[in-house]
């Protein structure tokens, strides 16, 4: 493509996160802008196809406002930053999430491919525009999917120019991609993406780029791969995750008591599957989900600043939660400090957590109870975790309440406590638990009528036929057993 100013730019700089709507969608608000580079060879123009490499699934579009620098900028003050911008145009910061893992943070291969930065079709004179009153809109197959204005920016354009110019000399023709609002998602071959920037009665017109299938990557080097986290990041607000747990298994585990599950696990030679010493904030609330783990280590004051502050493992564990997961925390059964409070519990609930289990302390217990999120804990305590614990790592096997919990284990809780269920045993456990509970219901009815428990509990041979008749009668009557 011919660059708008005649020559290719020396660099293309893209902002990671800059619209409030996108920050809300991502669940984090940065205190300062952060950037990545795209090669000038990624530039293309309107009507040019964006090629999704064969084997890639997640080609993302991001409608953005592109700034073209007009004069050399070094050590520019924020109030002067806008004066160094010569042109404004529309851009699509395209990329394949399938390769994001390969250059984590730099986005070189995921966003730097040829044609992954279309801009245009018309340049708007920055001197005729109010940088705080521009509108950005994106359409996919004629459906409006992004619509935001620059009065919602986290970091105004002048601040971006000034911030970059502190260390990086901006040359005439350099391009700054200023971030995308909420609504960015995934497109496929056959789709058409259009981006338009307007303001002060002027418009760039629509930057139109069809999506087409590209050739496969050569087999050397990193190859495309995706996981649920990348799918969620790629699809944004339109992402509907696949259930972590089949509904039949979830419903089945909800239909049986934790005590029954514990008994059946013991019969299978697994007597240590209960998470001991925890109690629910709401005894009448059940919990079924898939384990996501967090491990605390004992406090060491010289290490807490490094591991306990900022986006530490505790906060990462919350932000890593997927709908249907239970956050299980190993606090070494030390309840003399809180391991979660109301704000993080609220965030876990917003992330779709099925519950929280900690063998440590619970802060803000009344507020956490009011959330309605199932939380099982070792006891209430007013202190923050820094009194006893350092949040250390996530997604690893842990010991919680004496039970070994692996990421992906099934966690079931009720008023009696919490048990860990190996996923591969879930289906047969449900069937056997239902049979056990049917027998216990029959036994309870017999005891109520005055029968003794000898030979009845557990069900002995002489009671087998009466039980089978009772069960058949209940099934005929349509009762659920």
XYZ file of C-alpha atoms in Angstrom, residues 98-475:
378
model
C -4.260 -18.326 17.735
C -0.650 -17.044 17.731
C -0.821 -14.651 20.667
C 0.812 -17.181 22.979
C 3.906 -17.288 20.761
C 4.908 -13.658 21.367
C 3.084 -12.906 24.591
C 2.789 -9.138 24.986
C 4.601 -8.123 21.804
C 1.879 -9.436 19.432
C 4.437 -9.588 16.626
C 3.133 -12.634 14.789
C -0.460 -12.429 15.983
C -0.946 -8.825 14.796
C 1.999 -8.118 12.524
C 1.139 -10.177 9.450
C 1.015 -8.548 6.035
C -2.286 -6.735 5.580
C -3.242 -6.788 9.264
C -3.300 -2.973 9.555
C -5.639 -1.536 6.928
C -6.148 2.245 7.206
C -8.147 4.793 5.216
C -9.874 5.453 2.944
C -9.625 9.235 3.471
C -7.398 11.358 5.665
C -8.954 14.030 7.853
C -6.973 17.171 8.610
C -6.316 17.067 12.361
C -6.363 20.872 12.514
C -10.053 20.818 11.604
C -11.026 18.260 14.262
C -11.792 18.277 17.972
C -9.835 15.258 19.263
C -12.277 14.848 22.148
C -15.363 14.732 19.924
C -14.677 12.054 17.314
C -16.968 9.098 16.664
C -15.718 5.619 15.793
C -18.052 3.032 14.288
C -17.476 -0.503 13.018
C -19.791 -2.763 11.028
C -19.554 -6.475 10.300
C -21.671 -7.576 7.358
C -23.559 -4.235 7.599
C -24.409 -4.755 11.295
C -23.161 -2.004 13.614
C -20.984 -3.689 16.269
C -18.873 -0.814 17.632
C -19.982 2.745 18.319
C -18.057 4.980 20.703
C -16.717 8.503 21.045
C -13.378 9.908 22.097
C -14.797 11.700 25.129
C -14.673 8.239 26.804
C -10.943 7.696 26.260
C -8.846 6.700 29.237
C -5.836 8.475 27.713
C -6.493 11.418 25.338
C -4.590 11.606 22.081
C -2.315 14.424 23.237
C -1.293 12.375 26.265
C -0.414 9.395 24.044
C 1.842 11.509 21.834
C 3.521 13.067 24.876
C 3.961 9.767 26.674
C 5.544 8.068 23.680
C 7.780 11.031 22.871
C 9.466 10.869 26.273
C 11.571 7.928 25.052
C 10.625 7.266 21.420
C 11.122 9.879 18.710
C 7.983 10.067 16.607
C 8.791 10.767 12.973
C 6.521 12.301 10.309
C 4.323 9.551 8.877
C 4.412 7.380 11.999
C 1.041 5.857 12.849
C -0.512 5.537 16.298
C -3.456 3.145 16.665
C -5.347 4.567 19.611
C -7.280 1.564 20.945
C -10.600 -0.092 20.259
C -13.926 0.262 22.112
C -16.159 -2.572 23.271
C -17.607 -4.841 20.610
C -14.450 -6.097 18.922
C -14.823 -9.777 18.123
C -14.061 -12.542 15.634
C -14.698 -12.712 11.892
C -14.414 -15.477 9.322
C -13.727 -15.765 5.601
C -16.680 -14.289 3.716
C -17.299 -11.537 6.276
C -16.880 -7.821 5.548
C -15.535 -5.396 8.165
C -16.084 -1.642 7.770
C -14.689 1.128 9.988
C -15.501 4.847 9.883
C -14.260 7.863 11.839
C -16.232 11.098 11.842
C -16.269 14.455 13.586
C -16.727 18.192 12.993
C -18.917 17.355 10.000
C -16.135 15.348 8.350
C -15.825 11.619 7.688
C -13.130 9.224 6.563
C -15.726 7.185 4.714
C -15.874 3.490 5.390
C -12.671 1.474 5.423
C -13.875 -1.771 3.841
C -11.940 -5.015 4.159
C -13.285 -8.439 3.200
C -12.056 -11.439 5.158
C -10.606 -14.258 3.074
C -8.952 -17.620 3.655
C -5.184 -17.504 3.475
C -2.555 -20.192 2.982
C -1.345 -22.390 5.807
C 1.737 -21.415 7.752
C 4.943 -23.293 7.064
C 5.397 -26.009 9.662
C 8.513 -24.585 11.315
C 8.023 -22.106 14.137
C 5.040 -21.626 16.439
C 1.789 -23.019 15.074
C -1.773 -21.850 15.786
C -3.427 -23.026 18.973
C -6.386 -21.831 21.012
C -7.805 -22.408 24.459
C -10.911 -21.175 26.304
C -9.101 -18.093 27.633
C -8.073 -17.008 24.128
C -11.586 -17.599 22.803
C -12.991 -15.421 25.565
C -10.453 -12.685 24.838
C -11.092 -12.869 21.091
C -14.886 -12.836 21.167
C -15.167 -10.201 23.894
C -18.705 -9.390 25.000
C -20.163 -11.756 22.389
C -18.377 -14.757 23.872
C -20.623 -17.551 25.075
C -18.332 -20.133 26.686
C -19.006 -23.806 26.354
C -20.120 -25.258 29.679
C -17.222 -26.649 31.655
C -19.492 -29.359 33.002
C -22.127 -31.304 31.085
C -25.570 -30.319 32.326
C -26.543 -33.924 33.023
C -23.499 -34.331 35.287
C -24.101 -30.996 37.018
C -27.788 -31.782 37.606
C -26.896 -35.273 38.779
C -24.391 -34.013 41.331
C -26.884 -31.431 42.569
C -29.480 -34.161 43.018
C -27.472 -36.145 45.579
C -26.149 -35.291 49.013
C -22.502 -34.636 49.784
C -22.734 -37.231 52.535
C -23.844 -39.828 49.992
C -21.036 -38.889 47.625
C -18.566 -39.207 50.478
C -19.854 -42.700 51.296
C -19.601 -43.816 47.675
C -16.112 -42.405 47.323
C -15.080 -44.292 50.438
C -16.430 -47.531 48.927
C -14.091 -46.926 46.014
C -11.071 -46.640 48.273
C -11.111 -42.834 48.357
C -11.759 -41.901 52.000
C -9.877 -38.577 51.964
C -11.948 -36.599 49.445
C -13.718 -34.279 51.876
C -12.455 -30.730 52.413
C -12.507 -30.702 56.190
C -13.111 -27.788 58.498
C -15.123 -25.577 56.140
C -18.661 -24.337 56.577
C -21.040 -22.499 54.249
C -22.094 -18.875 54.544
C -25.559 -20.060 53.481
C -26.240 -23.611 54.715
C -29.231 -24.088 52.429
C -27.285 -23.343 49.250
C -25.710 -26.149 47.226
C -22.628 -25.831 45.048
C -21.380 -27.766 42.021
C -18.489 -26.656 39.827
C -15.068 -27.277 38.372
C -12.017 -26.514 40.512
C -9.744 -23.563 39.810
C -6.991 -23.467 42.408
C -5.038 -20.838 44.354
C -2.204 -21.559 46.772
C -1.082 -19.365 49.656
C 2.271 -19.812 51.373
C 3.169 -18.704 54.907
C 3.953 -15.024 55.287
C 7.561 -13.978 54.807
C 7.809 -10.241 55.178
C 10.759 -9.831 52.806
C 8.830 -11.571 50.009
C 5.396 -10.067 50.487
C 6.193 -6.854 48.606
C 7.243 -8.880 45.568
C 4.463 -11.476 45.594
C 1.671 -9.916 47.612
C 1.203 -6.519 46.003
C -0.262 -5.418 42.689
C -1.884 -8.004 40.435
C -0.848 -10.836 42.723
C -1.809 -14.499 42.446
C -4.983 -13.935 44.483
C -6.262 -11.278 42.073
C -5.100 -13.241 39.036
C -7.014 -16.274 40.279
C -10.185 -14.184 40.440
C -9.677 -12.747 36.946
C -8.887 -16.207 35.546
C -12.213 -17.629 36.733
C -14.544 -18.981 34.060
C -18.297 -19.492 34.433
C -18.946 -22.708 36.340
C -15.625 -22.801 38.179
C -15.197 -23.004 41.946
C -12.202 -21.122 43.317
C -10.524 -23.495 45.788
C -7.889 -21.928 48.043
C -5.167 -23.634 50.039
C -4.435 -21.540 53.134
C -2.912 -24.406 55.128
C -6.019 -24.437 57.387
C -4.817 -21.169 58.919
C -7.952 -19.180 59.690
C -6.162 -16.367 61.525
C -6.296 -14.094 58.471
C -8.806 -13.501 55.708
C -8.211 -15.089 52.309
C -11.133 -13.461 50.479
C -13.471 -10.549 51.191
C -16.552 -8.939 49.729
C -14.961 -7.130 46.770
C -13.117 -10.157 45.395
C -16.113 -12.379 46.108
C -18.267 -9.955 44.117
C -15.781 -10.040 41.247
C -15.758 -13.852 41.352
C -19.543 -13.798 41.137
C -19.402 -11.410 38.171
C -16.945 -13.744 36.469
C -19.556 -16.513 36.755
C -17.981 -18.489 39.579
C -20.043 -21.382 40.919
C -18.592 -20.840 44.386
C -15.545 -20.356 46.578
C -13.877 -22.763 49.019
C -11.099 -21.748 51.398
C -9.685 -23.532 54.403
C -8.543 -20.102 55.601
C -10.437 -17.131 56.963
C -13.289 -15.131 55.432
C -13.418 -11.339 55.709
C -16.564 -9.225 55.369
C -18.645 -12.308 56.086
C -21.996 -10.496 56.284
C -21.457 -8.749 52.944
C -20.232 -11.968 51.309
C -23.290 -13.819 52.605
C -25.571 -11.177 51.106
C -24.067 -11.795 47.652
C -25.700 -15.239 47.523
C -22.519 -16.764 46.098
C -21.845 -20.177 47.687
C -18.789 -19.699 49.901
C -17.334 -22.355 52.198
C -14.697 -21.172 54.637
C -12.733 -22.122 57.720
C -14.003 -19.279 59.887
C -14.556 -15.550 59.981
C -11.631 -13.228 60.571
C -11.250 -9.449 60.205
C -7.574 -9.409 59.188
C -6.238 -9.108 55.646
C -4.235 -11.981 54.176
C -0.889 -10.189 54.659
C -1.061 -11.061 58.347
C -0.425 -14.750 57.620
C -0.359 -15.506 53.897
C 1.411 -14.722 50.636
C -0.641 -15.460 47.491
C 1.789 -17.609 45.531
C 0.420 -19.359 42.441
C -2.715 -20.492 40.634
C -3.801 -23.451 38.560
C -1.678 -25.989 40.467
C -2.550 -29.017 42.622
C -3.192 -27.881 46.188
C -4.149 -29.229 49.612
C -7.378 -27.693 50.902
C -8.804 -28.883 54.201
C -6.728 -32.043 53.997
C -7.871 -32.974 50.481
C -5.724 -32.921 47.365
C -7.473 -30.798 44.744
C -6.341 -30.680 41.132
C -7.502 -28.062 38.619
C -10.443 -29.633 36.801
C -11.665 -31.733 39.712
C -15.374 -31.472 40.456
C -16.315 -29.710 43.685
C -19.659 -30.405 45.371
C -20.888 -28.684 48.521
C -23.984 -28.577 50.712
C -24.837 -28.021 54.376
C -22.695 -31.035 55.380
C -19.526 -29.757 53.729
C -17.535 -30.124 50.509
C -16.176 -33.138 48.621
C -13.806 -33.493 45.691
C -15.080 -35.719 42.876
C -12.713 -37.086 40.208
C -14.377 -36.177 36.878
C -13.980 -39.689 35.446
C -16.021 -41.147 38.332
C -18.856 -38.627 38.276
C -21.345 -40.544 36.134
C -21.126 -43.830 38.027
C -21.091 -42.015 41.375
C -24.349 -40.262 40.527
C -26.041 -43.556 39.657
C -24.811 -45.282 42.807
C -25.654 -42.293 45.003
C -29.206 -42.259 43.694
C -29.550 -45.940 44.434
C -28.136 -45.468 47.930
C -30.471 -42.556 48.639
C -33.467 -44.539 47.377
C -32.557 -47.350 49.767
C -32.141 -44.909 52.632
C -35.530 -43.370 51.901
C -37.100 -46.841 52.022
C -35.275 -47.626 55.273
C -36.414 -44.334 56.807
C -40.041 -45.144 55.991
C -39.697 -48.570 57.635
C -38.114 -47.111 60.780
C -40.950 -44.601 61.032
C -43.456 -47.468 61.094
C -41.619 -49.058 64.005
C -39.214 -51.545 62.415
C -35.851 -52.103 64.086
C -32.639 -51.454 62.196
C -31.101 -54.923 62.535
C -30.942 -56.344 59.000
C -32.698 -53.233 57.680
C -29.881 -50.678 57.897
C -27.879 -51.332 55.874
C -30.368 -53.114 53.664
C -30.073 -56.863 54.299
C -31.116 -59.801 52.083
C -34.467 -60.258 53.856
C -35.453 -56.692 52.972
C -34.303 -56.787 49.361
C -37.595 -58.012 47.859
C -39.779 -55.559 49.868
C -37.458 -52.771 48.747
C -37.693 -53.751 45.081
C -41.497 -53.823 45.322
C -41.496 -50.446 47.041
C -39.233 -49.014 44.361
C -41.371 -50.426 41.542
C -44.478 -48.939 43.118
C -42.869 -45.514 43.402
C -41.709 -45.643 39.784
